[in-house]
Amino acid sequence: MIGFLDRLARPLLHALDPEDAHGLAIKMLKFAPLPPAPRDDKRLALRVFGLNVPNPIGIAAGFDKNAEVPDALLRLGFGFVEVGTITPEPQPGNPRPRLFRLDADHGVINRLGFNSQGYDAALKRLAARGSAGGVVGINVGANKESADRVADYVQLIERFAAVASYVTVNISSPNTPGLRNLQQASVLDDLLARVVDARERVAPNAGPTPVLLKIAPDLSLGDLDDVVGIARSRRVDGMIVGNTTVARPPNLLEKVIAKEAGGLSGRPLFPLANRMLAETYVRVEGVFPLIGAGGIDSGATALAKIRAGASLIQVYSGLVFRGLGLIAEIKNALLEALEDDGQDTLEEFIGADAAAVTAEPWPK
Ligand SMILES: Cc1cc2nc3c(=O)[nH]c(=O)nc-3n(C[C@H](O)[C@H](O)[C@H](O)COP(=O)(O)O)c2cc1C
Protein backbone atom coordinates (compact mmCIF):
# COMPACT_ATOMS: atom_id res chain seq x y z
CA MET A 1 0.00 0.00 0.00
CA ILE A 2 2.74 2.46 1.00
CA GLY A 3 4.89 1.54 -2.01
CA PHE A 4 1.88 1.91 -4.26
CA LEU A 5 0.92 5.31 -2.87
CA ASP A 6 4.49 6.43 -3.13
CA ARG A 7 4.95 5.38 -6.74
CA LEU A 8 1.65 6.98 -7.65
CA ALA A 9 2.26 10.23 -5.84
CA ARG A 10 5.89 11.07 -6.42
CA PRO A 11 5.89 12.08 -10.11
CA LEU A 12 2.72 14.08 -9.50
CA LEU A 13 4.11 15.77 -6.39
CA HIS A 14 7.32 16.70 -8.19
CA ALA A 15 5.37 18.29 -11.06
CA LEU A 16 3.63 20.65 -8.63
CA ASP A 17 4.73 23.84 -6.92
CA PRO A 18 6.51 22.57 -3.77
CA GLU A 19 4.03 24.06 -1.34
CA ASP A 20 1.02 22.73 -3.28
CA ALA A 21 2.73 19.33 -3.32
CA HIS A 22 3.11 19.45 0.44
CA GLY A 23 -0.56 20.36 0.90
CA LEU A 24 -1.56 17.45 -1.31
CA ALA A 25 0.69 15.03 0.59
CA ILE A 26 -1.01 16.01 3.87
CA LYS A 27 -4.45 15.52 2.26
CA MET A 28 -3.47 12.10 0.93
CA LEU A 29 -2.26 11.04 4.37
CA LYS A 30 -5.51 12.28 5.91
CA PHE A 31 -7.64 10.16 3.64
CA ALA A 32 -5.47 7.18 2.62
CA PRO A 33 -6.67 3.97 4.33
CA LEU A 34 -3.27 3.05 5.73
CA PRO A 35 -2.92 -0.25 7.59
CA PRO A 36 -1.02 -0.20 10.90
CA ALA A 37 2.75 -0.38 10.40
CA PRO A 38 4.16 -3.90 10.63
CA ARG A 39 5.98 -4.57 13.88
CA ASP A 40 9.62 -3.47 13.80
CA ASP A 41 12.48 -5.83 14.51
CA LYS A 42 12.98 -5.52 18.25
CA ARG A 43 16.67 -4.77 17.79
CA LEU A 44 15.66 -1.33 16.46
CA ALA A 45 13.76 -0.42 19.64
CA LEU A 46 15.24 2.12 22.04
CA ARG A 47 14.32 3.86 25.26
CA VAL A 48 15.21 7.55 25.01
CA PHE A 49 14.03 10.50 27.20
CA GLY A 50 12.02 7.91 29.13
CA LEU A 51 10.05 7.10 25.95
CA ASN A 52 9.92 3.77 24.17
CA VAL A 53 10.32 4.03 20.40
CA PRO A 54 9.97 0.97 18.14
CA ASN A 55 12.67 2.35 15.83
CA PRO A 56 14.88 5.47 15.90
CA ILE A 57 13.56 7.14 12.73
CA GLY A 58 11.32 10.16 13.25
CA ILE A 59 9.77 12.69 10.91
CA ALA A 60 11.15 16.14 11.64
CA ALA A 61 9.13 19.22 12.54
CA GLY A 62 7.71 21.23 9.65
CA PHE A 63 6.00 18.41 7.74
CA ASP A 64 2.90 18.15 9.93
CA LYS A 65 2.89 21.70 11.26
CA ASN A 66 -0.69 21.60 12.51
CA ALA A 67 -0.88 18.07 13.92
CA GLU A 68 -3.21 16.90 11.16
CA VAL A 69 -1.72 13.47 10.41
CA PRO A 70 0.46 12.13 13.26
CA ASP A 71 -1.23 8.73 13.28
CA ALA A 72 -0.93 8.31 9.50
CA LEU A 73 2.78 9.11 9.83
CA LEU A 74 3.18 6.46 12.54
CA ARG A 75 1.46 4.00 10.21
CA LEU A 76 4.06 4.74 7.54
CA GLY A 77 6.62 3.19 9.86
CA PHE A 78 8.16 6.17 11.65
CA GLY A 79 9.24 5.36 15.18
CA PHE A 80 8.11 8.78 16.34
CA VAL A 81 6.58 11.94 14.93
CA GLU A 82 7.30 15.58 15.74
CA VAL A 83 4.42 17.91 14.85
CA GLY A 84 4.74 21.71 14.66
CA THR A 85 6.15 24.26 14.84
CA ILE A 86 2.97 25.45 16.53
CA THR A 87 2.66 29.09 17.66
CA PRO A 88 0.17 30.36 20.27
CA GLU A 89 -1.87 32.47 17.85
CA PRO A 90 -2.61 31.54 14.24
CA GLN A 91 -0.32 33.35 11.79
CA PRO A 92 0.10 33.16 8.00
CA GLY A 93 3.90 33.06 7.75
CA ASN A 94 5.76 34.76 4.92
CA PRO A 95 4.31 35.51 1.48
CA ARG A 96 4.56 32.78 -1.19
CA PRO A 97 6.66 31.57 -2.89
CA ARG A 98 8.55 30.54 0.23
CA LEU A 99 9.51 26.92 -0.43
CA PHE A 100 12.04 25.89 -3.09
CA ARG A 101 13.50 22.58 -4.25
CA LEU A 102 17.15 22.43 -5.29
CA ASP A 103 16.65 19.36 -7.45
CA ALA A 104 20.24 18.89 -8.61
CA ASP A 105 21.50 19.17 -5.02
CA HIS A 106 18.72 17.18 -3.34
CA GLY A 107 18.23 20.23 -1.13
CA VAL A 108 15.32 22.41 -0.02
CA ILE A 109 15.22 26.09 0.94
CA ASN A 110 12.27 27.29 3.00
CA ARG A 111 11.31 30.63 4.48
CA LEU A 112 7.83 29.63 5.58
CA GLY A 113 8.13 31.70 8.76
CA PHE A 114 6.04 29.59 11.16
CA ASN A 115 2.80 29.43 9.22
CA SER A 116 0.62 27.97 11.94
CA GLN A 117 -3.06 27.44 12.65
CA GLY A 118 -2.23 28.23 16.27
CA TYR A 119 -2.33 26.12 19.39
CA ASP A 120 -6.09 25.85 19.70
CA ALA A 121 -6.58 23.94 16.44
CA ALA A 122 -3.60 21.66 17.10
CA LEU A 123 -4.59 20.98 20.71
CA LYS A 124 -8.10 19.92 19.66
CA ARG A 125 -6.66 17.43 17.16
CA LEU A 126 -4.11 16.06 19.59
CA ALA A 127 -6.62 15.75 22.41
CA ALA A 128 -8.95 13.87 20.03
CA ARG A 129 -6.25 11.22 19.54
CA GLY A 130 -7.03 10.11 23.08
CA SER A 131 -5.04 7.01 23.85
CA ALA A 132 -3.98 6.35 20.24
CA GLY A 133 -0.42 5.71 21.47
CA GLY A 134 2.86 6.19 19.66
CA VAL A 135 5.47 8.82 20.42
CA VAL A 136 4.23 12.23 19.21
CA GLY A 137 6.37 15.22 20.14
CA ILE A 138 5.19 18.79 19.79
CA ASN A 139 7.52 21.50 18.49
CA VAL A 140 6.61 24.98 19.75
CA GLY A 141 7.60 28.47 18.67
CA ALA A 142 6.85 32.14 19.33
CA ASN A 143 4.54 34.32 17.27
CA LYS A 144 6.32 36.81 15.02
CA GLU A 145 4.51 39.79 16.57
CA SER A 146 4.66 38.53 20.14
CA ALA A 147 5.55 41.15 22.75
CA ASP A 148 7.00 38.46 25.07
CA ARG A 149 8.42 35.51 23.19
CA VAL A 150 9.54 33.66 26.30
CA ALA A 151 5.95 33.80 27.57
CA ASP A 152 4.82 32.18 24.31
CA TYR A 153 7.01 29.14 24.98
CA VAL A 154 5.89 28.95 28.60
CA GLN A 155 2.19 28.97 27.74
CA LEU A 156 2.61 26.39 24.97
CA ILE A 157 4.42 24.00 27.31
CA GLU A 158 1.71 24.40 29.90
CA ARG A 159 -1.02 23.76 27.36
CA PHE A 160 0.55 20.92 25.42
CA ALA A 161 2.25 18.96 28.20
CA ALA A 162 -0.73 16.67 28.75
CA VAL A 163 -0.94 15.55 25.09
CA ALA A 164 2.76 15.61 24.12
CA SER A 165 5.21 12.72 24.38
CA TYR A 166 7.82 15.48 24.49
CA VAL A 167 7.98 19.20 23.73
CA THR A 168 10.66 20.80 21.55
CA VAL A 169 11.60 24.41 22.20
CA ASN A 170 12.41 25.69 18.72
CA ILE A 171 14.60 28.77 18.89
CA SER A 172 16.49 28.00 15.72
CA SER A 173 14.22 28.81 12.80
CA PRO A 174 15.99 31.35 10.58
CA ASN A 175 12.68 32.67 9.25
CA THR A 176 11.30 34.58 12.23
CA PRO A 177 13.41 37.73 12.60
CA GLY A 178 15.32 37.74 15.89
CA LEU A 179 14.17 34.27 16.99
CA ARG A 180 17.64 32.76 16.94
CA ASN A 181 18.81 35.47 19.35
CA LEU A 182 17.05 33.38 22.00
CA GLN A 183 20.10 31.09 21.72
CA GLN A 184 22.26 33.83 23.30
CA ALA A 185 23.45 32.80 26.75
CA SER A 186 21.70 35.37 28.96
CA VAL A 187 18.35 35.03 27.17
CA LEU A 188 18.56 31.25 26.84
CA ASP A 189 19.21 30.75 30.54
CA ASP A 190 16.06 32.68 31.45
CA LEU A 191 14.02 30.94 28.73
CA LEU A 192 15.01 27.44 29.81
CA ALA A 193 14.57 28.22 33.48
CA ARG A 194 11.00 29.38 32.84
CA VAL A 195 10.19 26.56 30.44
CA VAL A 196 11.42 23.84 32.79
CA ASP A 197 9.62 25.54 35.64
CA ALA A 198 6.38 25.51 33.60
CA ARG A 199 6.86 21.83 32.88
CA GLU A 200 7.30 21.11 36.61
CA ARG A 201 4.22 23.19 37.46
CA VAL A 202 1.92 21.16 35.21
CA ALA A 203 3.54 17.77 35.84
CA PRO A 204 1.19 16.73 38.67
CA ASN A 205 -1.69 16.70 36.16
CA ALA A 206 0.07 16.29 32.82
CA GLY A 207 2.67 13.73 33.86
CA PRO A 208 6.36 13.96 33.01
CA THR A 209 7.06 15.74 29.71
CA PRO A 210 10.61 15.73 28.37
CA VAL A 211 11.72 19.17 27.13
CA LEU A 212 14.11 19.26 24.17
CA LEU A 213 15.99 22.21 22.75
CA LYS A 214 16.39 22.49 18.96
CA ILE A 215 19.41 24.47 17.85
CA ALA A 216 20.73 25.93 14.62
CA PRO A 217 23.70 24.32 12.89
CA ASP A 218 25.09 27.82 12.37
CA LEU A 219 26.14 28.44 15.99
CA SER A 220 29.84 29.13 16.53
CA LEU A 221 31.61 26.56 18.70
CA GLY A 222 31.93 29.21 21.40
CA ASP A 223 28.17 29.74 21.34
CA LEU A 224 27.67 25.97 21.37
CA ASP A 225 29.77 25.78 24.57
CA ASP A 226 27.35 28.25 26.18
CA VAL A 227 24.20 26.61 24.86
CA VAL A 228 25.21 23.12 26.00
CA GLY A 229 26.36 24.48 29.37
CA ILE A 230 23.00 26.16 29.95
CA ALA A 231 21.01 23.16 28.67
CA ARG A 232 22.91 20.99 31.14
CA SER A 233 22.56 23.34 34.09
CA ARG A 234 18.84 23.89 33.42
CA ARG A 235 18.41 20.15 33.08
CA VAL A 236 16.70 19.93 29.70
CA ASP A 237 16.07 16.33 28.66
CA GLY A 238 17.78 16.48 25.28
CA MET A 239 18.70 18.52 22.24
CA ILE A 240 17.90 18.34 18.54
CA VAL A 241 20.82 19.15 16.25
CA GLY A 242 19.57 20.74 14.25
CA ASN A 243 17.51 23.07 12.17
CA THR A 244 18.11 24.37 8.64
CA THR A 245 21.21 26.45 7.83
CA VAL A 246 21.44 30.01 6.54
CA ALA A 247 24.82 29.06 5.01
CA ARG A 248 25.14 28.15 1.34
CA PRO A 249 27.89 25.61 0.68
CA PRO A 250 30.00 26.81 -2.27
CA ASN A 251 29.52 23.59 -4.24
CA LEU A 252 25.72 23.91 -4.67
CA LEU A 253 24.70 23.25 -8.27
CA GLU A 254 21.41 25.17 -8.25
CA LYS A 255 23.16 28.55 -8.11
CA VAL A 256 20.08 30.67 -8.83
CA ILE A 257 17.69 29.01 -6.37
CA ALA A 258 20.52 28.95 -3.79
CA LYS A 259 20.22 32.76 -3.63
CA GLU A 260 16.70 32.52 -2.21
CA ALA A 261 16.56 33.65 1.41
CA GLY A 262 15.70 31.00 4.00
CA GLY A 263 16.98 27.83 5.63
CA LEU A 264 18.70 25.16 3.57
CA SER A 265 18.04 21.50 4.34
CA GLY A 266 18.62 18.14 2.69
CA ARG A 267 21.77 16.56 1.32
CA PRO A 268 23.88 19.78 1.24
CA LEU A 269 23.22 20.27 4.98
CA PHE A 270 24.57 16.87 6.00
CA PRO A 271 28.29 17.71 6.54
CA LEU A 272 27.63 20.77 8.73
CA ALA A 273 24.73 19.20 10.64
CA ASN A 274 26.72 16.04 11.32
CA ARG A 275 29.74 18.03 12.53
CA MET A 276 27.59 20.14 14.86
CA LEU A 277 25.94 16.98 16.17
CA ALA A 278 29.32 15.45 17.01
CA GLU A 279 30.50 18.74 18.56
CA THR A 280 27.36 18.77 20.70
CA TYR A 281 27.76 15.12 21.67
CA VAL A 282 31.29 15.60 23.01
CA ARG A 283 30.15 18.63 25.03
CA VAL A 284 27.08 16.91 26.51
CA GLU A 285 29.21 14.02 27.90
CA GLY A 286 26.28 11.63 28.00
CA VAL A 287 24.20 13.78 30.37
CA PHE A 288 21.24 13.68 27.96
CA PRO A 289 20.53 12.12 24.54
CA LEU A 290 20.50 13.90 21.18
CA ILE A 291 18.29 13.74 18.12
CA GLY A 292 20.22 14.15 14.88
CA ALA A 293 18.59 15.86 11.89
CA GLY A 294 19.92 17.33 8.67
CA GLY A 295 20.57 15.69 5.34
CA ILE A 296 19.70 12.07 6.09
CA ASP A 297 18.75 10.52 2.76
CA SER A 298 20.09 6.95 2.91
CA GLY A 299 20.89 4.11 5.25
CA ALA A 300 24.52 5.21 5.29
CA THR A 301 23.78 8.81 6.31
CA ALA A 302 21.37 7.57 8.99
CA LEU A 303 24.00 5.29 10.49
CA ALA A 304 26.61 8.08 10.26
CA LYS A 305 24.28 10.35 12.26
CA ILE A 306 23.90 7.75 14.99
CA ARG A 307 27.64 7.16 15.05
CA ALA A 308 28.20 10.95 15.29
CA GLY A 309 26.07 11.07 18.45
CA ALA A 310 22.37 10.74 17.69
CA SER A 311 20.24 8.40 19.80
CA LEU A 312 17.33 9.14 17.49
CA ILE A 313 17.26 10.63 14.00
CA GLN A 314 14.78 12.74 12.06
CA VAL A 315 14.22 13.07 8.33
CA TYR A 316 12.33 15.55 6.21
CA SER A 317 13.96 16.73 2.95
CA GLY A 318 15.26 13.24 2.15
CA LEU A 319 11.65 12.06 1.85
CA VAL A 320 11.05 14.64 -0.88
CA PHE A 321 13.77 13.14 -3.05
CA ARG A 322 13.83 9.50 -1.97
CA GLY A 323 10.16 8.93 -1.16
CA LEU A 324 8.71 6.82 1.62
CA GLY A 325 10.94 3.88 0.70
CA LEU A 326 13.65 5.74 2.62
CA ILE A 327 12.14 4.60 5.92
CA ALA A 328 12.48 0.89 5.13
CA GLU A 329 15.89 1.45 3.54
CA ILE A 330 17.20 3.00 6.76
CA LYS A 331 15.74 0.22 8.92
CA ASN A 332 17.35 -2.44 6.72
CA ALA A 333 20.71 -0.66 6.76
CA LEU A 334 20.65 -0.38 10.56
CA LEU A 335 19.79 -4.06 10.96
CA GLU A 336 22.57 -4.98 8.56
CA ALA A 337 25.04 -2.88 10.56
CA LEU A 338 23.93 -4.68 13.73
CA GLU A 339 24.44 -8.06 12.05
CA ASP A 340 27.89 -7.08 10.77
CA ASP A 341 28.92 -5.88 14.20
CA GLY A 342 27.38 -8.76 16.15
CA GLN A 343 25.22 -6.33 18.20
CA ASP A 344 21.60 -6.70 19.20
CA THR A 345 20.89 -3.05 20.01
CA LEU A 346 21.82 0.26 18.42
CA GLU A 347 23.19 1.59 21.73
CA GLU A 348 26.77 0.64 20.87
CA PHE A 349 26.74 2.79 17.74
CA ILE A 350 25.58 6.00 19.41
CA GLY A 351 28.44 8.49 19.38
CA ALA A 352 31.03 5.86 18.41
CA ASP A 353 32.51 8.24 15.80
CA ALA A 354 31.86 11.56 17.57
CA ALA A 355 35.48 12.23 18.54
CA ALA A 356 36.71 11.25 15.07
CA VAL A 357 34.17 13.53 13.37
CA THR A 358 35.24 16.50 15.49
CA ALA A 359 38.85 15.91 14.42
CA GLU A 360 38.07 16.24 10.70
CA PRO A 361 38.69 19.52 8.82
CA TRP A 362 35.70 21.87 9.20
CA PRO A 363 33.14 21.06 6.46
CA LYS A 364 32.81 23.61 3.66
C1 LIG B 1 9.71 22.84 4.45
C2 LIG B 1 10.35 22.76 5.80
C3 LIG B 1 9.70 23.27 6.90
C4 LIG B 1 10.29 23.20 8.16
N1 LIG B 1 9.60 23.68 9.24
C5 LIG B 1 10.14 23.53 10.48
C6 LIG B 1 9.43 23.95 11.63
O1 LIG B 1 8.30 24.42 11.55
N2 LIG B 1 10.04 23.81 12.84
C7 LIG B 1 11.28 23.24 12.97
O2 LIG B 1 11.78 23.13 14.09
N3 LIG B 1 11.97 22.82 11.89
C8 LIG B 1 11.42 22.94 10.67
N4 LIG B 1 12.12 22.50 9.58
C9 LIG B 1 13.47 21.90 9.77
C10 LIG B 1 13.42 20.39 9.86
O3 LIG B 1 12.68 19.99 10.99
C11 LIG B 1 14.84 19.81 9.95
O4 LIG B 1 15.43 20.24 11.15
C12 LIG B 1 15.71 20.24 8.79
O5 LIG B 1 14.98 20.31 7.60
C13 LIG B 1 16.91 19.29 8.57
O6 LIG B 1 16.48 18.00 8.21
P1 LIG B 1 16.42 17.48 6.67
O7 LIG B 1 17.72 17.84 6.03
O8 LIG B 1 16.18 16.02 6.79
O9 LIG B 1 15.27 18.20 6.04
C14 LIG B 1 11.55 22.59 8.31
C15 LIG B 1 12.21 22.07 7.18
C16 LIG B 1 11.62 22.14 5.94
C17 LIG B 1 12.34 21.56 4.74
XYZ file of C-alpha atoms and ligand atoms in Angstrom:
395
model
C 0.000 0.000 0.000
C 2.736 2.457 0.998
C 4.887 1.538 -2.008
C 1.878 1.913 -4.263
C 0.917 5.308 -2.874
C 4.492 6.429 -3.127
C 4.947 5.378 -6.744
C 1.646 6.979 -7.650
C 2.261 10.226 -5.837
C 5.889 11.065 -6.417
C 5.891 12.079 -10.108
C 2.722 14.079 -9.499
C 4.107 15.767 -6.387
C 7.318 16.700 -8.193
C 5.371 18.289 -11.056
C 3.625 20.655 -8.626
C 4.728 23.845 -6.918
C 6.514 22.575 -3.772
C 4.027 24.056 -1.341
C 1.017 22.731 -3.279
C 2.727 19.330 -3.323
C 3.110 19.454 0.441
C -0.555 20.363 0.902
C -1.559 17.451 -1.310
C 0.694 15.034 0.593
C -1.009 16.006 3.866
C -4.448 15.521 2.262
C -3.471 12.103 0.933
C -2.262 11.044 4.368
C -5.509 12.278 5.914
C -7.643 10.159 3.640
C -5.471 7.179 2.624
C -6.667 3.974 4.333
C -3.268 3.046 5.728
C -2.920 -0.252 7.586
C -1.018 -0.203 10.895
C 2.749 -0.381 10.395
C 4.160 -3.905 10.634
C 5.984 -4.571 13.882
C 9.621 -3.472 13.796
C 12.483 -5.835 14.513
C 12.983 -5.519 18.253
C 16.675 -4.774 17.790
C 15.661 -1.334 16.464
C 13.760 -0.423 19.641
C 15.241 2.115 22.044
C 14.323 3.861 25.257
C 15.205 7.553 25.013
C 14.034 10.495 27.198
C 12.023 7.914 29.132
C 10.053 7.103 25.954
C 9.922 3.766 24.173
C 10.319 4.032 20.402
C 9.973 0.970 18.141
C 12.674 2.355 15.833
C 14.879 5.472 15.896
C 13.557 7.141 12.726
C 11.322 10.162 13.245
C 9.768 12.688 10.914
C 11.155 16.145 11.644
C 9.127 19.220 12.535
C 7.711 21.229 9.655
C 6.003 18.414 7.744
C 2.899 18.151 9.928
C 2.890 21.704 11.257
C -0.690 21.602 12.510
C -0.876 18.067 13.917
C -3.214 16.901 11.157
C -1.725 13.473 10.407
C 0.457 12.133 13.258
C -1.225 8.731 13.277
C -0.927 8.306 9.501
C 2.784 9.110 9.834
C 3.182 6.462 12.542
C 1.461 3.996 10.206
C 4.057 4.741 7.536
C 6.624 3.187 9.863
C 8.155 6.170 11.649
C 9.244 5.357 15.179
C 8.112 8.781 16.344
C 6.585 11.942 14.933
C 7.296 15.581 15.738
C 4.425 17.911 14.854
C 4.735 21.706 14.656
C 6.146 24.259 14.835
C 2.972 25.448 16.529
C 2.655 29.091 17.657
C 0.168 30.361 20.271
C -1.874 32.473 17.847
C -2.611 31.538 14.239
C -0.323 33.353 11.790
C 0.096 33.156 8.001
C 3.896 33.056 7.754
C 5.762 34.764 4.924
C 4.306 35.510 1.480
C 4.555 32.780 -1.191
C 6.664 31.575 -2.894
C 8.547 30.540 0.229
C 9.508 26.917 -0.434
C 12.039 25.892 -3.090
C 13.500 22.585 -4.249
C 17.152 22.430 -5.286
C 16.654 19.355 -7.448
C 20.238 18.890 -8.608
C 21.501 19.171 -5.017
C 18.724 17.182 -3.337
C 18.233 20.230 -1.135
C 15.325 22.415 -0.017
C 15.219 26.093 0.944
C 12.274 27.293 3.002
C 11.313 30.626 4.477
C 7.829 29.633 5.580
C 8.127 31.702 8.760
C 6.043 29.587 11.157
C 2.796 29.433 9.218
C 0.618 27.973 11.938
C -3.059 27.439 12.654
C -2.229 28.231 16.269
C -2.326 26.118 19.390
C -6.094 25.854 19.695
C -6.579 23.940 16.438
C -3.601 21.664 17.103
C -4.588 20.985 20.706
C -8.096 19.920 19.665
C -6.662 17.432 17.158
C -4.107 16.055 19.587
C -6.619 15.748 22.414
C -8.948 13.874 20.034
C -6.250 11.221 19.538
C -7.030 10.110 23.078
C -5.044 7.010 23.845
C -3.976 6.348 20.243
C -0.423 5.707 21.466
C 2.864 6.185 19.658
C 5.468 8.823 20.420
C 4.235 12.230 19.214
C 6.372 15.220 20.143
C 5.194 18.794 19.791
C 7.516 21.500 18.491
C 6.608 24.978 19.751
C 7.600 28.475 18.667
C 6.853 32.136 19.329
C 4.541 34.320 17.271
C 6.322 36.811 15.022
C 4.511 39.789 16.565
C 4.658 38.529 20.142
C 5.553 41.148 22.750
C 7.004 38.464 25.068
C 8.421 35.510 23.187
C 9.536 33.657 26.301
C 5.954 33.802 27.574
C 4.816 32.179 24.315
C 7.007 29.136 24.980
C 5.889 28.947 28.599
C 2.188 28.967 27.739
C 2.613 26.392 24.971
C 4.423 24.001 27.306
C 1.706 24.404 29.902
C -1.017 23.761 27.356
C 0.551 20.919 25.416
C 2.248 18.961 28.200
C -0.731 16.669 28.753
C -0.941 15.552 25.091
C 2.756 15.610 24.118
C 5.205 12.718 24.380
C 7.819 15.478 24.490
C 7.978 19.203 23.730
C 10.655 20.800 21.550
C 11.603 24.415 22.195
C 12.407 25.689 18.724
C 14.597 28.767 18.895
C 16.487 28.002 15.718
C 14.215 28.810 12.797
C 15.992 31.345 10.580
C 12.681 32.668 9.245
C 11.297 34.582 12.226
C 13.410 37.726 12.605
C 15.325 37.741 15.895
C 14.173 34.266 16.989
C 17.638 32.757 16.935
C 18.811 35.468 19.353
C 17.054 33.382 22.003
C 20.096 31.095 21.718
C 22.263 33.829 23.301
C 23.452 32.797 26.746
C 21.705 35.370 28.964
C 18.349 35.032 27.167
C 18.562 31.247 26.845
C 19.207 30.750 30.542
C 16.065 32.684 31.448
C 14.021 30.944 28.725
C 15.010 27.439 29.806
C 14.571 28.222 33.481
C 11.005 29.377 32.844
C 10.193 26.561 30.439
C 11.424 23.840 32.786
C 9.616 25.536 35.639
C 6.378 25.506 33.604
C 6.856 21.832 32.883
C 7.297 21.109 36.615
C 4.221 23.186 37.464
C 1.919 21.162 35.208
C 3.544 17.771 35.839
C 1.194 16.726 38.670
C -1.690 16.696 36.158
C 0.069 16.292 32.825
C 2.668 13.731 33.856
C 6.359 13.960 33.014
C 7.059 15.740 29.705
C 10.611 15.733 28.371
C 11.719 19.169 27.133
C 14.114 19.261 24.175
C 15.992 22.215 22.754
C 16.390 22.487 18.963
C 19.406 24.466 17.847
C 20.735 25.929 14.620
C 23.698 24.316 12.887
C 25.088 27.822 12.369
C 26.142 28.444 15.985
C 29.836 29.133 16.529
C 31.610 26.564 18.699
C 31.927 29.215 21.403
C 28.169 29.739 21.342
C 27.671 25.968 21.369
C 29.768 25.780 24.568
C 27.355 28.249 26.181
C 24.197 26.613 24.856
C 25.210 23.123 25.998
C 26.357 24.480 29.369
C 23.001 26.158 29.950
C 21.011 23.162 28.666
C 22.908 20.993 31.140
C 22.561 23.343 34.087
C 18.843 23.888 33.420
C 18.410 20.151 33.079
C 16.697 19.925 29.705
C 16.066 16.333 28.664
C 17.782 16.481 25.279
C 18.699 18.518 22.240
C 17.903 18.337 18.535
C 20.817 19.154 16.247
C 19.573 20.740 14.247
C 17.514 23.070 12.168
C 18.111 24.372 8.642
C 21.205 26.448 7.828
C 21.437 30.006 6.539
C 24.817 29.059 5.011
C 25.135 28.145 1.336
C 27.890 25.605 0.682
C 29.999 26.806 -2.271
C 29.520 23.589 -4.240
C 25.722 23.907 -4.672
C 24.699 23.247 -8.272
C 21.413 25.165 -8.253
C 23.161 28.548 -8.112
C 20.080 30.671 -8.834
C 17.695 29.014 -6.368
C 20.515 28.954 -3.795
C 20.224 32.757 -3.633
C 16.698 32.520 -2.210
C 16.558 33.651 1.413
C 15.701 30.996 4.004
C 16.980 27.832 5.628
C 18.701 25.161 3.565
C 18.038 21.496 4.336
C 18.617 18.145 2.689
C 21.767 16.560 1.317
C 23.880 19.783 1.242
C 23.225 20.275 4.982
C 24.573 16.871 5.999
C 28.286 17.705 6.542
C 27.630 20.774 8.730
C 24.734 19.199 10.642
C 26.724 16.040 11.324
C 29.739 18.032 12.527
C 27.592 20.136 14.860
C 25.941 16.979 16.170
C 29.321 15.449 17.007
C 30.498 18.742 18.564
C 27.362 18.774 20.700
C 27.760 15.116 21.674
C 31.287 15.598 23.007
C 30.151 18.630 25.034
C 27.080 16.906 26.507
C 29.207 14.025 27.896
C 26.275 11.631 27.998
C 24.202 13.778 30.366
C 21.241 13.685 27.959
C 20.535 12.118 24.544
C 20.495 13.901 21.183
C 18.288 13.742 18.121
C 20.219 14.151 14.878
C 18.591 15.861 11.886
C 19.923 17.328 8.674
C 20.571 15.695 5.340
C 19.702 12.074 6.087
C 18.752 10.521 2.760
C 20.091 6.946 2.913
C 20.889 4.110 5.250
C 24.522 5.207 5.290
C 23.777 8.815 6.305
C 21.365 7.573 8.986
C 24.001 5.292 10.485
C 26.606 8.078 10.264
C 24.275 10.348 12.255
C 23.904 7.750 14.988
C 27.642 7.161 15.050
C 28.196 10.952 15.295
C 26.071 11.067 18.449
C 22.366 10.737 17.686
C 20.238 8.403 19.799
C 17.326 9.139 17.486
C 17.261 10.626 13.997
C 14.781 12.737 12.062
C 14.220 13.068 8.331
C 12.329 15.549 6.205
C 13.955 16.728 2.954
C 15.258 13.239 2.153
C 11.645 12.064 1.848
C 11.047 14.639 -0.882
C 13.767 13.140 -3.054
C 13.826 9.500 -1.971
C 10.158 8.931 -1.160
C 8.710 6.816 1.617
C 10.945 3.875 0.703
C 13.648 5.744 2.615
C 12.143 4.600 5.919
C 12.479 0.891 5.130
C 15.886 1.445 3.540
C 17.199 2.995 6.764
C 15.744 0.225 8.924
C 17.354 -2.438 6.723
C 20.709 -0.658 6.762
C 20.654 -0.381 10.561
C 19.788 -4.060 10.956
C 22.574 -4.983 8.561
C 25.039 -2.882 10.557
C 23.927 -4.682 13.730
C 24.441 -8.055 12.055
C 27.889 -7.084 10.771
C 28.915 -5.880 14.199
C 27.380 -8.755 16.145
C 25.220 -6.332 18.201
C 21.602 -6.704 19.199
C 20.892 -3.053 20.014
C 21.824 0.261 18.418
C 23.194 1.587 21.728
C 26.773 0.637 20.874
C 26.740 2.787 17.744
C 25.576 6.004 19.414
C 28.445 8.491 19.375
C 31.031 5.864 18.409
C 32.509 8.242 15.799
C 31.865 11.564 17.571
C 35.475 12.228 18.536
C 36.714 11.253 15.073
C 34.167 13.530 13.365
C 35.245 16.497 15.490
C 38.853 15.914 14.422
C 38.068 16.243 10.702
C 38.690 19.518 8.824
C 35.698 21.874 9.195
C 33.142 21.063 6.460
C 32.812 23.607 3.655
C 9.707 22.840 4.447
C 10.349 22.757 5.800
C 9.696 23.272 6.905
C 10.285 23.199 8.164
N 9.602 23.679 9.244
C 10.144 23.530 10.484
C 9.431 23.945 11.629
O 8.301 24.418 11.552
N 10.037 23.805 12.839
C 11.279 23.243 12.974
O 11.779 23.126 14.091
N 11.966 22.822 11.894
C 11.421 22.944 10.668
N 12.120 22.499 9.584
C 13.473 21.903 9.769
C 13.417 20.393 9.857
O 12.684 19.986 10.992
C 14.841 19.814 9.953
O 15.434 20.244 11.154
C 15.715 20.235 8.787
O 14.978 20.306 7.596
C 16.906 19.290 8.573
O 16.477 17.997 8.209
P 16.419 17.475 6.675
O 17.721 17.844 6.034
O 16.177 16.021 6.787
O 15.271 18.196 6.036
C 11.555 22.587 8.311
C 12.206 22.066 7.183
C 11.619 22.139 5.944
C 12.342 21.562 4.743
